[in-house]
CSV table of C-alpha atoms and ligand atoms in Angstrom, one decimal:
chain,number,residue,atom,x,y,z
A,1,UNK,CA,-17.8,-27.9,51.0
A,2,UNK,CA,-17.3,-31.2,52.4
A,3,UNK,CA,-15.5,-32.7,55.2
A,4,UNK,CA,-14.1,-35.9,56.3
A,5,UNK,CA,-15.4,-37.5,59.9
A,6,UNK,CA,-13.3,-40.0,61.6
A,7,UNK,CA,-14.1,-41.9,64.5
A,8,UNK,CA,-11.1,-43.3,66.0
A,9,UNK,CA,-10.4,-46.4,67.8
A,10,UNK,CA,-10.6,-49.3,65.3
A,11,UNK,CA,-7.6,-51.4,64.5
A,12,UNK,CA,-7.4,-51.7,60.8
A,13,UNK,CA,-7.0,-55.3,59.2
A,14,UNK,CA,-6.9,-56.4,55.7
A,15,UNK,CA,-5.7,-55.6,52.0
A,16,UNK,CA,-5.5,-52.6,50.2
A,17,UNK,CA,-4.7,-52.3,46.5
A,18,UNK,CA,-2.3,-49.3,45.8
A,19,UNK,CA,-3.1,-47.0,42.9
A,20,UNK,CA,-0.9,-45.7,40.3
A,21,UNK,CA,1.8,-43.3,41.2
A,22,UNK,CA,0.5,-39.6,41.3
A,23,UNK,CA,3.8,-38.0,40.8
A,24,UNK,CA,4.5,-40.6,37.9
A,25,UNK,CA,1.0,-39.5,36.3
A,26,UNK,CA,1.3,-36.0,36.5
A,27,UNK,CA,4.8,-36.2,34.6
A,28,UNK,CA,3.7,-39.0,32.0
A,29,UNK,CA,0.7,-37.0,31.0
A,30,UNK,CA,2.2,-33.9,30.0
A,31,UNK,CA,5.1,-35.9,28.7
A,32,UNK,CA,2.5,-37.5,26.1
A,33,UNK,CA,2.3,-33.8,24.5
A,34,UNK,CA,5.8,-34.8,22.9
A,35,UNK,CA,4.3,-38.1,20.9
A,36,UNK,CA,3.4,-37.6,17.3
A,37,UNK,CA,0.2,-39.7,17.8
A,38,UNK,CA,-1.7,-41.6,20.5
A,39,UNK,CA,-0.7,-43.4,23.5
A,40,UNK,CA,-2.4,-45.1,26.5
A,41,UNK,CA,-1.2,-45.0,30.1
A,42,UNK,CA,-2.6,-47.5,32.4
A,43,UNK,CA,-2.9,-47.4,36.2
A,44,UNK,CA,-3.4,-43.9,36.3
A,45,UNK,CA,-4.8,-42.9,39.7
A,46,UNK,CA,-8.3,-41.5,39.6
A,47,UNK,CA,-7.4,-38.3,41.5
A,48,UNK,CA,-8.2,-34.2,41.4
A,49,UNK,CA,-4.5,-33.6,39.9
A,50,UNK,CA,-5.0,-35.7,37.1
A,51,UNK,CA,-8.6,-34.5,36.5
A,52,UNK,CA,-7.0,-31.0,36.5
A,53,UNK,CA,-4.5,-32.0,33.9
A,54,UNK,CA,-7.1,-33.5,31.9
A,55,UNK,CA,-8.8,-30.1,31.7
A,56,UNK,CA,-5.7,-28.3,30.9
A,57,UNK,CA,-4.9,-30.8,28.1
A,58,UNK,CA,-8.3,-30.3,26.5
A,59,UNK,CA,-7.7,-26.5,26.6
A,60,UNK,CA,-4.8,-26.8,24.4
A,61,UNK,CA,-6.2,-29.2,21.8
A,62,UNK,CA,-5.1,-32.6,23.2
A,63,UNK,CA,-7.4,-35.4,23.4
A,64,UNK,CA,-7.5,-37.2,26.8
A,65,UNK,CA,-10.0,-39.7,28.0
A,66,UNK,CA,-10.5,-42.7,30.4
A,67,UNK,CA,-11.0,-45.6,28.1
A,68,UNK,CA,-11.3,-48.1,31.2
A,69,UNK,CA,-10.7,-47.7,35.1
A,70,UNK,CA,-7.2,-46.4,35.4
A,71,UNK,CA,-6.4,-46.2,31.9
A,72,UNK,CA,-6.3,-43.1,29.7
A,73,UNK,CA,-5.8,-42.6,26.0
A,74,UNK,CA,-4.0,-39.5,24.9
A,75,UNK,CA,-3.7,-37.9,21.4
A,76,UNK,CA,-1.7,-34.9,21.0
A,77,UNK,CA,-2.1,-34.6,17.2
A,78,UNK,CA,-4.2,-31.8,17.2
A,79,UNK,CA,-2.6,-30.0,19.9
A,80,UNK,CA,-2.6,-26.2,18.6
A,81,UNK,CA,-1.1,-23.9,21.1
A,82,UNK,CA,2.3,-23.4,22.9
A,83,UNK,CA,0.3,-21.2,25.1
A,84,UNK,CA,-1.2,-22.8,28.4
A,85,UNK,CA,-2.6,-19.7,30.2
A,86,UNK,CA,-5.8,-20.7,32.0
A,87,UNK,CA,-6.5,-20.3,35.7
A,88,UNK,CA,-6.5,-24.4,36.0
A,89,UNK,CA,-2.7,-24.3,35.4
A,90,UNK,CA,-2.3,-22.6,38.5
A,91,UNK,CA,-4.2,-24.9,40.6
A,92,UNK,CA,-1.4,-27.5,40.4
A,93,UNK,CA,2.2,-27.4,40.9
A,94,UNK,CA,3.2,-30.2,38.4
A,95,UNK,CA,1.8,-27.9,35.6
A,96,UNK,CA,5.0,-26.6,35.4
A,97,UNK,CA,5.8,-30.0,33.4
A,98,UNK,CA,4.0,-28.1,30.6
A,99,UNK,CA,7.2,-26.0,30.2
A,100,UNK,CA,9.5,-29.0,29.2
A,101,UNK,CA,6.8,-30.7,27.1
A,102,UNK,CA,5.9,-27.7,25.1
A,103,UNK,CA,9.2,-26.4,24.7
A,104,UNK,CA,10.2,-29.8,23.4
A,105,UNK,CA,7.1,-29.9,20.9
A,106,UNK,CA,7.0,-26.3,19.9
A,107,UNK,CA,10.3,-24.8,20.7
A,108,UNK,CA,8.4,-22.3,22.8
A,109,UNK,CA,6.0,-22.2,25.9
A,110,UNK,CA,4.1,-19.9,27.9
A,111,UNK,CA,2.6,-20.9,31.0
A,112,UNK,CA,1.3,-18.9,34.4
A,113,UNK,CA,3.6,-19.6,37.6
A,114,UNK,CA,2.4,-22.9,39.0
A,115,UNK,CA,0.4,-23.3,41.9
A,116,UNK,CA,-0.2,-26.5,44.3
A,117,UNK,CA,0.6,-27.4,47.7
A,118,UNK,CA,1.3,-24.7,50.0
A,119,UNK,CA,4.6,-25.4,52.0
A,120,UNK,CA,6.8,-22.5,51.5
A,121,UNK,CA,8.6,-21.0,48.6
A,122,UNK,CA,8.8,-23.4,45.7
A,123,UNK,CA,11.5,-21.9,43.1
A,124,UNK,CA,11.9,-23.1,39.7
A,125,UNK,CA,15.2,-21.6,39.0
A,126,UNK,CA,16.9,-24.9,38.2
A,127,UNK,CA,14.3,-25.8,35.7
A,128,UNK,CA,14.8,-22.4,34.1
A,129,UNK,CA,18.9,-22.7,34.3
A,130,UNK,CA,18.5,-26.2,32.4
A,131,UNK,CA,16.3,-24.8,29.6
A,132,UNK,CA,18.6,-21.8,29.2
A,133,UNK,CA,21.8,-24.0,28.8
A,134,UNK,CA,19.8,-25.7,26.2
A,135,UNK,CA,19.3,-22.5,24.3
A,136,UNK,CA,16.0,-21.1,25.6
A,137,UNK,CA,15.4,-17.6,26.7
A,138,UNK,CA,12.9,-16.7,29.4
A,139,UNK,CA,10.9,-13.8,30.2
A,140,UNK,CA,8.6,-13.3,33.2
A,141,UNK,CA,5.4,-11.4,32.2
A,142,UNK,CA,3.6,-9.1,34.7
A,143,UNK,CA,5.1,-11.2,37.6
A,144,UNK,CA,2.4,-14.0,36.5
A,145,UNK,CA,3.5,-16.0,33.3
A,146,UNK,CA,6.4,-17.4,32.1
A,147,UNK,CA,7.4,-17.3,28.3
A,148,UNK,CA,10.1,-19.6,27.2
A,149,UNK,CA,11.3,-18.9,23.6
A,150,UNK,CA,14.1,-20.5,21.6
A,151,UNK,CA,15.8,-19.6,18.3
A,152,UNK,CA,15.0,-22.7,16.2
A,153,UNK,CA,14.7,-25.4,19.1
A,154,UNK,CA,16.7,-26.6,21.9
A,155,UNK,CA,20.1,-28.1,21.5
A,156,UNK,CA,21.5,-30.6,23.9
A,157,UNK,CA,23.9,-29.4,26.8
A,158,UNK,CA,25.6,-30.5,30.2
A,159,UNK,CA,23.6,-29.3,33.1
A,160,UNK,CA,24.7,-29.7,36.7
A,161,UNK,CA,21.9,-29.1,39.4
A,162,UNK,CA,22.7,-26.9,42.1
A,163,UNK,CA,20.3,-29.0,44.3
A,164,UNK,CA,18.8,-32.2,43.8
A,165,UNK,CA,15.4,-31.5,42.3
A,166,UNK,CA,12.8,-33.9,41.0
A,167,UNK,CA,10.8,-31.3,39.1
A,168,UNK,CA,13.9,-29.9,37.6
A,169,UNK,CA,15.2,-33.4,36.5
A,170,UNK,CA,12.0,-34.1,34.9
A,171,UNK,CA,11.5,-30.9,33.1
A,172,UNK,CA,14.9,-30.9,31.7
A,173,UNK,CA,14.4,-34.6,30.7
A,174,UNK,CA,11.3,-33.6,28.9
A,175,UNK,CA,12.7,-30.8,27.1
A,176,UNK,CA,15.7,-32.7,25.9
A,177,UNK,CA,14.0,-35.6,24.4
A,178,UNK,CA,14.0,-34.3,21.2
A,179,UNK,CA,16.4,-31.4,21.2
A,180,UNK,CA,19.4,-31.7,19.0
A,181,UNK,CA,22.3,-33.7,20.4
A,182,UNK,CA,22.9,-34.9,23.9
A,183,UNK,CA,21.7,-33.8,27.0
A,184,UNK,CA,23.5,-34.5,30.5
A,185,UNK,CA,21.9,-34.0,33.8
A,186,UNK,CA,24.4,-34.0,36.7
A,187,UNK,CA,23.2,-34.1,40.5
A,188,UNK,CA,19.9,-35.7,39.0
A,189,UNK,CA,17.2,-36.9,41.4
A,190,UNK,CA,16.7,-40.4,41.7
A,191,UNK,CA,13.0,-41.0,42.5
A,192,UNK,CA,11.1,-43.9,41.1
A,193,UNK,CA,8.9,-41.7,39.3
A,194,UNK,CA,12.0,-40.6,37.3
A,195,UNK,CA,12.7,-43.8,36.1
A,196,UNK,CA,9.2,-44.5,35.3
A,197,UNK,CA,8.9,-41.3,33.0
A,198,UNK,CA,12.2,-42.6,31.4
A,199,UNK,CA,10.9,-46.0,30.6
A,200,UNK,CA,7.4,-44.1,29.2
A,201,UNK,CA,9.5,-42.0,26.9
A,202,UNK,CA,12.0,-44.7,25.7
A,203,UNK,CA,9.0,-46.9,25.1
A,204,UNK,CA,7.7,-44.2,23.0
A,205,UNK,CA,11.3,-43.8,21.0
A,206,UNK,CA,13.3,-41.8,23.2
A,207,UNK,CA,17.1,-42.5,24.3
A,208,UNK,CA,17.5,-41.8,27.8
A,209,UNK,CA,20.0,-43.7,29.9
A,210,UNK,CA,21.2,-43.5,33.8
A,211,UNK,CA,17.8,-42.7,35.5
A,212,UNK,CA,18.0,-44.1,39.1
A,213,UNK,CA,21.5,-42.7,39.3
A,214,UNK,CA,22.6,-39.1,39.6
A,215,UNK,CA,23.9,-38.9,35.9
A,216,UNK,CA,21.1,-39.0,33.4
A,217,UNK,CA,21.9,-38.8,29.6
A,218,UNK,CA,19.3,-37.9,26.9
A,219,UNK,CA,20.4,-38.5,23.4
A,220,UNK,CA,17.8,-36.3,21.3
A,221,UNK,CA,15.5,-38.1,18.8
A,222,UNK,CA,13.6,-36.7,15.8
A,223,UNK,CA,10.3,-37.6,17.3
A,224,UNK,CA,8.4,-39.9,19.6
A,225,UNK,CA,6.1,-42.3,18.0
A,226,UNK,CA,2.5,-43.2,19.1
A,227,UNK,CA,0.5,-46.4,19.6
A,228,UNK,CA,2.0,-47.6,22.7
A,229,UNK,CA,0.8,-48.7,26.0
A,230,UNK,CA,2.5,-48.2,29.3
A,231,UNK,CA,1.5,-48.7,33.0
A,232,UNK,CA,2.6,-46.3,35.5
A,233,UNK,CA,4.4,-47.6,38.9
A,234,UNK,CA,2.6,-47.9,42.0
A,235,UNK,CA,2.1,-44.8,44.6
A,236,UNK,CA,5.1,-45.0,46.8
A,237,UNK,CA,3.7,-42.4,49.1
A,238,UNK,CA,-0.2,-43.9,49.1
A,239,UNK,CA,1.4,-47.2,49.9
A,240,UNK,CA,3.5,-45.7,52.8
A,241,UNK,CA,0.7,-43.7,54.1
A,242,UNK,CA,-1.4,-47.2,54.7
A,243,UNK,CA,1.7,-48.9,56.2
A,244,UNK,CA,1.8,-46.0,58.6
A,245,UNK,CA,-2.1,-46.3,59.3
A,246,UNK,CA,-1.5,-50.1,60.3
A,247,UNK,CA,1.1,-49.1,62.6
A,248,UNK,CA,-0.7,-46.1,64.4
A,249,UNK,CA,-3.9,-48.4,64.7
A,250,UNK,CA,-2.0,-51.3,66.0
A,251,UNK,CA,-3.8,-53.2,63.0
A,252,UNK,CA,-2.7,-55.6,60.2
A,253,UNK,CA,-2.5,-54.2,56.6
A,254,UNK,CA,-1.1,-55.8,53.6
A,255,UNK,CA,-0.3,-53.1,50.7
A,256,UNK,CA,-0.9,-54.8,47.7
A,257,UNK,CA,0.5,-54.1,44.1
A,258,UNK,CA,3.4,-52.3,45.4
A,259,UNK,CA,7.5,-52.2,44.6
A,260,UNK,CA,8.8,-53.2,48.0
A,261,UNK,CA,12.1,-51.7,46.8
A,262,UNK,CA,10.7,-48.4,46.8
A,263,UNK,CA,9.5,-48.7,50.2
A,264,UNK,CA,12.8,-49.5,51.9
A,265,UNK,CA,13.5,-46.3,54.0
A,266,UNK,CA,9.9,-46.4,55.6
A,267,UNK,CA,10.0,-50.4,56.0
A,268,UNK,CA,13.3,-49.9,57.8
A,269,UNK,CA,12.2,-47.2,59.9
A,270,UNK,CA,8.7,-49.2,60.9
A,271,UNK,CA,10.9,-52.2,61.9
A,272,UNK,CA,13.4,-49.8,64.1
A,273,UNK,CA,10.1,-48.7,65.8
A,274,UNK,CA,9.0,-52.2,66.6
A,275,UNK,CA,6.5,-52.9,63.8
A,276,UNK,CA,6.6,-56.3,62.1
A,277,UNK,CA,7.2,-55.8,58.4
A,278,UNK,CA,6.8,-58.5,56.0
A,279,UNK,CA,7.8,-58.2,52.6
A,280,UNK,CA,6.8,-60.5,49.5
A,281,UNK,CA,7.4,-59.9,45.8
A,282,UNK,CA,4.8,-57.1,45.3
A,283,UNK,CA,3.0,-56.7,48.8
A,284,UNK,CA,4.3,-55.7,52.3
A,285,UNK,CA,2.4,-56.6,55.3
A,286,UNK,CA,2.5,-54.3,58.6
A,287,UNK,CA,1.4,-55.5,62.0
A,288,UNK,CA,1.3,-52.5,64.4
A,289,UNK,CA,2.3,-53.3,68.0
A,290,UNK,CA,1.3,-51.4,71.3
A,291,UNK,CA,4.8,-50.9,72.1
A,292,UNK,CA,6.5,-48.2,69.7
A,293,UNK,CA,10.1,-47.0,70.1
A,294,UNK,CA,11.2,-43.6,69.6
A,295,UNK,CA,13.2,-42.9,66.5
A,296,UNK,CA,14.6,-39.9,64.6
A,297,UNK,CA,14.4,-39.1,60.8
A,298,UNK,CA,16.0,-36.8,58.4
A,299,UNK,CA,14.1,-36.4,55.2
A,300,UNK,CA,16.3,-36.7,51.7
A,301,UNK,CA,16.1,-37.1,48.2
A,302,UNK,CA,15.4,-40.7,47.2
A,303,UNK,CA,16.3,-43.3,48.4
A,304,UNK,CA,16.5,-41.3,51.7
A,305,UNK,CA,13.5,-41.0,53.7
A,306,UNK,CA,10.7,-39.0,51.7
A,307,UNK,CA,9.7,-35.9,53.0
A,308,UNK,CA,6.1,-36.7,51.7
A,309,UNK,CA,5.7,-39.1,54.3
A,310,UNK,CA,7.3,-37.2,57.4
A,311,UNK,CA,4.1,-35.5,58.7
A,312,UNK,CA,2.3,-38.8,58.8
A,313,UNK,CA,5.2,-40.4,60.8
A,314,UNK,CA,4.7,-37.8,63.5
A,315,UNK,CA,1.6,-39.6,64.3
A,316,UNK,CA,3.2,-43.0,65.0
A,317,UNK,CA,6.1,-41.2,66.8
A,318,UNK,CA,3.6,-39.7,69.1
A,319,UNK,CA,2.7,-43.3,70.2
A,320,UNK,CA,6.4,-43.8,71.5
A,321,UNK,CA,7.1,-42.7,75.2
A,322,UNK,CA,10.0,-40.3,74.9
A,323,UNK,CA,11.3,-37.7,72.4
A,324,UNK,CA,11.7,-38.5,68.8
A,325,UNK,CA,12.8,-36.0,66.2
A,326,UNK,CA,12.4,-35.1,62.6
A,327,UNK,CA,14.7,-32.9,60.6
A,328,UNK,CA,13.0,-31.5,57.1
A,329,UNK,CA,15.6,-30.9,54.6
A,330,UNK,CA,13.3,-30.2,51.6
A,331,UNK,CA,10.3,-28.1,52.5
A,332,UNK,CA,11.1,-25.2,54.8
A,333,UNK,CA,7.1,-24.7,55.9
A,334,UNK,CA,6.1,-28.5,55.9
A,335,UNK,CA,5.2,-28.0,59.9
A,336,UNK,CA,1.9,-26.5,59.5
A,337,UNK,CA,0.2,-29.8,60.4
A,338,UNK,CA,1.6,-29.3,63.9
A,339,UNK,CA,-0.8,-26.5,65.0
A,340,UNK,CA,-3.6,-29.0,63.8
A,341,UNK,CA,-2.2,-31.9,65.8
A,342,UNK,CA,-1.8,-29.8,69.0
A,343,UNK,CA,-5.9,-29.1,68.7
A,344,UNK,CA,-6.1,-33.0,69.5
A,345,UNK,CA,-3.6,-32.9,72.3
A,346,UNK,CA,-0.4,-33.8,70.7
A,347,UNK,CA,2.8,-32.8,72.1
A,348,UNK,CA,5.1,-31.5,69.3
A,349,UNK,CA,7.2,-28.6,69.3
A,350,UNK,CA,9.0,-27.2,65.9
A,351,UNK,CA,12.0,-25.0,65.6
A,352,UNK,CA,13.6,-24.0,62.0
A,353,UNK,CA,13.8,-27.6,60.3
A,354,UNK,CA,13.1,-29.6,63.4
A,355,UNK,CA,10.3,-31.2,64.9
A,356,UNK,CA,10.4,-32.8,68.6
A,357,UNK,CA,7.6,-35.4,69.3
A,358,UNK,CA,7.1,-36.0,73.0
A,359,UNK,CA,5.2,-39.0,73.5
A,360,UNK,CA,3.1,-40.8,74.3
A,361,UNK,CA,0.2,-38.6,73.2
A,362,UNK,CA,-3.4,-39.2,74.1
A,363,UNK,CA,-5.0,-37.5,70.9
A,364,UNK,CA,-8.7,-36.6,71.5
A,365,UNK,CA,-11.1,-35.8,68.3
A,366,UNK,CA,-11.2,-32.2,67.2
A,367,UNK,CA,-12.0,-30.1,64.3
A,368,UNK,CA,-8.9,-29.8,62.2
A,369,UNK,CA,-8.1,-28.9,58.9
A,370,UNK,CA,-5.6,-30.1,56.1
A,371,UNK,CA,-3.4,-27.4,55.2
A,372,UNK,CA,-1.9,-29.3,52.2
A,373,UNK,CA,-2.0,-32.8,50.7
A,374,UNK,CA,0.3,-35.0,53.3
A,375,UNK,CA,-0.7,-32.6,56.2
A,376,UNK,CA,-4.4,-33.5,55.1
A,377,UNK,CA,-3.7,-37.3,55.3
A,378,UNK,CA,-2.0,-37.1,58.6
A,379,UNK,CA,-5.0,-35.4,60.2
A,380,UNK,CA,-7.0,-38.7,58.9
A,381,UNK,CA,-4.2,-40.9,60.7
A,382,UNK,CA,-4.2,-38.7,63.8
A,383,UNK,CA,-8.2,-39.1,63.7
A,384,UNK,CA,-8.0,-43.0,63.4
A,385,UNK,CA,-5.6,-43.2,66.5
A,386,UNK,CA,-7.6,-40.5,68.6
A,387,UNK,CA,-10.4,-41.0,71.0
A,388,UNK,CA,-13.8,-39.9,69.7
A,389,UNK,CA,-14.7,-37.9,66.4
A,390,UNK,CA,-12.2,-35.7,64.3
A,391,UNK,CA,-13.5,-33.4,61.5
A,392,UNK,CA,-11.3,-32.6,59.0
A,393,UNK,CA,-11.9,-29.5,56.6
A,394,UNK,CA,-10.1,-28.4,53.4
A,395,UNK,CA,-10.3,-31.8,52.0
A,396,UNK,CA,-10.0,-31.0,48.5
A,397,UNK,CA,-6.2,-31.1,49.4
A,398,UNK,CA,-6.6,-34.7,50.2
A,399,UNK,CA,-8.5,-35.4,46.9
A,400,UNK,CA,-5.4,-34.2,45.0
A,401,UNK,CA,-3.5,-37.3,45.8
A,402,UNK,CA,-5.4,-40.3,47.3
A,403,UNK,CA,-7.7,-42.2,45.0
A,404,UNK,CA,-11.0,-43.8,46.8
A,405,UNK,CA,-9.4,-43.0,50.3
A,406,UNK,CA,-12.9,-43.6,52.0
A,407,UNK,CA,-13.7,-47.0,50.1
A,408,UNK,CA,-9.9,-48.0,50.7
A,409,UNK,CA,-10.0,-47.0,54.5
A,410,UNK,CA,-13.6,-48.5,55.3
A,411,UNK,CA,-12.7,-51.5,53.6
A,412,UNK,CA,-10.0,-52.3,56.2
A,413,UNK,CA,-12.5,-51.3,59.0
A,414,UNK,CA,-12.0,-47.6,59.7
A,415,UNK,CA,-15.1,-45.2,60.6
A,416,UNK,CA,-14.6,-42.7,58.2
A,417,UNK,CA,-17.1,-40.9,55.9
A,418,UNK,CA,-17.2,-37.9,53.7
A,419,UNK,CA,-19.9,-35.2,54.6
A,420,UNK,CA,-21.2,-32.2,52.8
A,421,UNK,CA,-21.4,-29.2,55.2
A,422,UNK,CA,-25.3,-29.4,55.5
A,423,UNK,CA,-24.4,-33.1,57.2
A,424,UNK,CA,-25.0,-35.5,54.7
A,425,UNK,CA,-23.0,-38.2,53.6
B,501,EPU,N1,14.2,-26.3,44.5
B,501,EPU,C1,15.1,-25.3,44.2
B,501,EPU,N2,15.2,-24.9,42.9
B,501,EPU,C2,14.3,-25.5,41.9
B,501,EPU,C3,13.6,-26.6,42.2
B,501,EPU,C4,13.7,-26.9,43.5
B,501,EPU,O1,15.8,-24.7,44.8
B,501,EPU,O2,14.3,-25.0,40.6
B,501,EPU,C5,14.6,-26.6,45.9
B,501,EPU,C6,13.2,-26.9,46.4
B,501,EPU,O3,12.7,-25.6,47.0
B,501,EPU,C7,13.2,-28.1,47.4
B,501,EPU,C8,13.8,-28.9,46.8
B,501,EPU,O4,14.9,-28.2,45.8
B,501,EPU,O5,13.9,-27.4,48.6
B,501,EPU,C9,13.5,-30.2,46.1
B,501,EPU,O6,12.3,-29.5,45.4
B,501,EPU,P1,11.9,-30.7,44.1
B,501,EPU,O7,12.0,-29.7,42.8
B,501,EPU,O8,12.6,-31.9,44.0
B,501,EPU,O9,10.4,-30.8,44.5
B,501,EPU,P2,9.1,-30.9,43.4
B,501,EPU,O10,9.6,-31.4,42.1
B,501,EPU,O11,8.6,-29.5,43.3
B,501,EPU,C10,8.2,-33.2,44.0
B,501,EPU,C11,6.9,-33.9,44.4
B,501,EPU,C12,6.5,-33.6,45.8
B,501,EPU,C13,7.7,-33.7,46.8
B,501,EPU,C14,9.3,-33.2,46.3
B,501,EPU,C15,10.2,-33.8,46.9
B,501,EPU,C16,5.8,-33.9,42.1
B,501,EPU,C17,4.6,-33.5,41.4
B,501,EPU,N3,5.9,-33.4,43.3
B,501,EPU,O12,8.3,-31.8,43.9
B,501,EPU,O13,5.4,-34.2,46.1
B,501,EPU,O14,7.5,-33.3,48.0
B,501,EPU,O15,9.3,-33.6,44.9
B,501,EPU,O16,10.4,-35.3,46.9
B,501,EPU,O17,6.6,-34.8,41.9
B,501,EPU,C18,3.4,-34.3,47.3
B,501,EPU,O18,3.2,-35.3,46.5
B,501,EPU,O19,2.8,-34.2,48.1
B,501,EPU,C19,4.4,-33.6,46.9
B,501,EPU,C20,4.8,-32.3,47.4
């Protein structure tokens, strides 16, 4: 068991290089199952979710190895089963992309119900609706496994999603790439990693158009060919987290190797709250200010304000004098972090989809825990802002999504270390 120990009060200053996108990597890696050959994916973050996926792929006969820092070579030629039934699969939510990828490769797939971050019910009805429209049948076995079958493979279909779902959009794209005929997804999600996945698949021979809009067209191709190298986009949420870190510590951080367009909703919000935000071609500099204005946020699918930056923003809102509000529209139980923040003295009230943040907060370090990935990083931000020492447990959640967190934060002047519970660094 390990913990983070944060001593607050330092203003963070310097440049942080942003890693490749977690949510792209966890889609591109299973997508490589569709390729009849090998491919190399660059700019893959070294995080726990990627390691978990590597273990799952090994178990089904796919070779995946890091060839240099950030680059993985994947060879699916020897994949030997459509059944991914190990406990490892349940460790992460994004393992549900194995459904689309295995269906596309074998016309059948069996996987356990996916696990992942814990913030309320996370249905997959839209994924299954898409697969069914394309001719798949599914059976839930003993409330634990999903078995998908087809009669000779998938056939393109027209699918209208009832809710804008990143996961369903990606899964249907994966299944449709080698299906017979054309698939159309309407009311599709528009997140940058959906465009990234299409670019990756198209580089391997797929025919996908319309990503980044809400209508995506996938013309099925016979097969995807290997031998190509592709680089993932930067991680929008990691970048956003460090931008907020600059603001909460009244520091001056440049996040480098980013796509500023992807950060627009956050950049605008930080400016509204009084921060200085300077965009360059592939970097953004955020200069924190002592005077923070209250604001309101409603989380929405891209290009709206991302739910995955909502918990972090509460810490900045806590610096403003007056009431700020967050309306969470994506995940019903995303507010579990509020109890932890209260242990540090935060005045935050939640009711149904709303959080009311009454500032200014005077946070004092305390023992707290990560209740999910983004809740966990929020405790780190609160610890950086608080007086005294904050100890954060359950940090395996944070390890799922932030590459070299300690190195990156200490590099800009934070006092944070990882200790094992026997107290050693
Ligand atoms: N939904 C349904 N039915 C479905 C699928 C989704 O009702 O079949 C609902 C969900 O309950 C939710 C909404 O639709 O209310 C959106 O869910 P979505 O499917 O878009 O989420 P996801 O694909 O499971 C991805 C990210 C999450 C991020 C959400 C929203 C990955 C691996 N995960 O999840 O990222 O919060 O989109 O942007 O891409 C994180 O990185 O910390 C994280 C949780």
